[in-house]
């Protein structure tokens, strides 16, 4: 209807540039030798390699899951390169030695790493393809005993901590993609918050896929000791490519007594073009364990990117009085497909979970909410509140909801609310009559719809999330 | 000297889904004037309001409509709004999660921007809003509520008038703003509209009822019936309609 909107559709994905940097890429293919090579490149101890190999041997026996409400062609796991790193290896101790091209890349992505330009109040671990290139504010954090570094570094420097917790929430044989990750994971972040410490900065990891025909398999582990708290945020993006690239990450969170972990994601992997060419397959396993009593884990995700999203950040509520939360906004436009939701497993007494899911479908997008709330026998007095709202923009898209509820304790209280609405022509006309352009009107209506989720995001990123949502939906209304 | 013509509608035919509703409307509105458009249900009053505002559901088949000398049909709804055409909706829509303050400021800034004026920050905007709120007898709790979400029918109507007060249009079309209001609310709304009159602006009141016209004195009263204006007159015509009903004018309507 308006040419202005059509022009917006043609606006390219903003983060689609490629950094021209010489990379050390392992040839495509997966075998025990490749895993040994990755492990050796990372200088890992023997136990880590053994663990990887166990995962790999399990993975070989596992079928790729196809129960999700998404469609894609077969993935050739032998065509993927499992390791890519910039050749000029940075020295993590000094930013001066980091390749300026890398610094420039992250600056372009809005994440300056140099001391004087850094975001105040946010410590960033920047991961480029398979390696962490820099972690800011390490000294400030170290003063309080907080460890925040690349997981490969943690495996070398803090093996006792990693060994205790890695795989304790997502075992190496948990599912097909988690097993694959366990076998080949390259980098990711590790955060450890000691007893009683409230982390003074937002911790953040930014994942950037750069090299073509590679997969990114990062692994993140966060441990919050008794009475500690931390807020963590991850962001991601990738260049525009015609091929699909696989991203299979694992995130594990462990919260001990009275600890709180808030984990926020702004996922903006390349979504593919209007015809569905290219884009990231985002097959991710994220899980938190509320191990201690009165602990709390809160997931907030804003999923605007990827060709296909398959992820269910969940909480195992083991400690009595522990709390799990899941706040999600998932957007699918053009040919994007998302099958996402959460799993809340109530084991402890008086455990509580809250699920607020907002799915937005536009273009030919398909958006599925899939959630499991499981209340086990011993979970006396457990409560769950679930709210799933879907919004449709246009008449070619779809919204689907699959809530699974499994209650084995009669004292449980469950509430489930769901709604589906179509963004109304009358709403858009109303806004236009007040002088707002169509795209601003849609933005406003959608942002209002997502407000309950956005308010959970750290302040610095809520604005970014709103902006991203705007970009993702550009051209969806004419 | 005659005042500037704001709106000029000539032989306007328009409809929805292939059904013709307006069958040749002629209407001229000049700066400083108040026009009342009255008529029975289904006569096309709301259609006229929606068509002038540019609702894409309606199609203009023949005739013309000019606003400030520009062909209205060539303008998008938002362009009409930015040029100063305002419609107070009969059924205002709700927008979840967006506060009234944010909505109003975004609208005002969109209009200001189109005129090359500086956009207002939240603080400056709130300063100006205080006075407008007072006009309609609201405290500022209303501005932090989501747009029309959970508002009563009367509150929604009042909210339209708040928007009118903030956006200060050249031409305000009020589509049955009076229906659904109790006597006190009607008085407040009508007095606000009256206070907002400016020599360079005009108001078109679309209404069923005489009572709002006791608060806002119209310069012209038009009776719309069967999709065209069948009778026009001064304020006395409204009183006559109040006494006799619409049948006597409807009977006078020329055969379509």
XYZ file of C-alpha atoms in Angstrom, chain B residues 56-185:
130
model
C -9.040 2.287 3.741
C -12.136 0.114 4.187
C -14.179 2.724 2.292
C -13.935 3.552 -1.390
C -14.754 6.878 -2.989
C -16.483 6.285 -6.313
C -17.108 9.821 -7.560
C -16.984 13.365 -6.346
C -14.220 15.250 -4.601
C -13.069 16.286 -1.173
C -10.490 18.965 -0.588
C -8.847 19.849 2.665
C -6.896 23.119 2.756
C -6.989 23.105 -1.017
C -5.422 19.633 -1.292
C -7.179 16.645 -2.799
C -7.902 14.489 0.224
C -7.976 11.263 -1.750
C -4.337 11.761 -2.691
C -3.326 11.869 0.976
C -2.699 8.928 3.268
C -4.597 8.961 6.559
C -1.470 9.961 8.465
C -0.799 12.801 6.010
C -4.327 14.115 6.520
C -3.776 13.950 10.270
C -0.469 15.798 9.988
C -2.148 18.465 7.880
C -4.581 19.001 10.735
C -7.566 16.748 10.142
C -8.697 15.029 13.306
C -11.384 12.439 13.806
C -12.736 11.707 17.263
C -13.783 8.088 16.777
C -17.205 6.784 17.606
C -15.544 3.580 18.810
C -11.988 4.401 19.921
C -9.712 1.356 19.878
C -7.538 0.145 22.735
C -3.785 -0.344 22.522
C -2.483 -2.687 25.184
C 0.732 -1.874 26.966
C 1.136 1.626 25.532
C 0.440 4.473 27.905
C -1.768 7.335 26.954
C 1.142 9.701 27.544
C 3.438 7.799 25.187
C 0.770 7.525 22.525
C -0.112 11.202 22.712
C 3.485 12.312 22.626
C 4.269 10.043 19.672
C 1.286 11.405 17.776
C 2.127 15.007 18.596
C 5.752 14.496 17.636
C 4.827 12.823 14.350
C 2.758 15.871 13.517
C 5.403 18.328 14.715
C 8.101 16.528 12.786
C 6.108 16.709 9.565
C 5.905 20.465 10.035
C 9.608 20.836 10.680
C 9.037 21.600 14.363
C 11.218 20.215 17.091
C 9.971 17.024 18.757
C 9.074 17.253 22.425
C 10.851 15.282 25.120
C 8.824 13.550 27.843
C 9.292 16.346 30.372
C 8.352 19.212 28.055
C 5.407 17.213 26.841
C 4.105 16.486 30.330
C 4.338 20.167 31.214
C 1.982 21.035 28.394
C -0.308 18.126 29.116
C -1.229 19.259 32.632
C -3.352 22.093 31.357
C -5.129 19.932 28.773
C -5.964 17.360 31.408
C -7.492 20.045 33.549
C -9.700 21.057 30.655
C -11.381 17.668 30.554
C -11.354 17.267 34.311
C -8.854 14.426 34.532
C -5.987 13.893 36.919
C -2.703 12.560 35.586
C -3.473 8.964 36.551
C -5.127 8.668 33.140
C -1.972 9.408 31.231
C -0.118 6.413 32.621
C -2.949 4.036 31.743
C -2.786 2.080 28.502
C -4.612 3.751 25.609
C -8.335 3.090 26.079
C -7.563 -0.305 27.629
C -10.112 -0.973 30.339
C -11.643 2.476 29.832
C -15.403 2.839 30.167
C -17.315 4.043 27.138
C -17.444 7.524 28.579
C -13.739 7.541 29.420
C -12.880 6.570 25.877
C -14.882 9.479 24.531
C -13.226 11.831 26.943
C -9.865 10.475 25.892
C -10.653 11.398 22.303
C -11.233 14.936 23.424
C -7.958 14.921 25.331
C -6.246 13.948 22.077
C -8.097 16.719 20.311
C -6.851 19.178 22.926
C -3.260 18.000 22.583
C -3.107 17.770 18.800
C -4.896 21.091 18.130
C -6.139 20.245 14.624
C -7.477 22.632 12.022
C -10.549 20.543 11.442
C -12.025 18.318 14.116
C -14.662 15.805 13.139
C -16.409 14.444 16.205
C -18.223 11.238 15.372
C -21.009 10.784 17.908
C -18.737 11.822 20.710
C -21.866 12.609 22.704
C -23.385 9.149 22.635
C -22.687 7.048 25.684
C -21.910 10.054 27.853
C -23.876 10.893 30.977
C -25.140 14.441 31.403
C -22.155 15.673 33.401
C -19.607 14.095 31.113
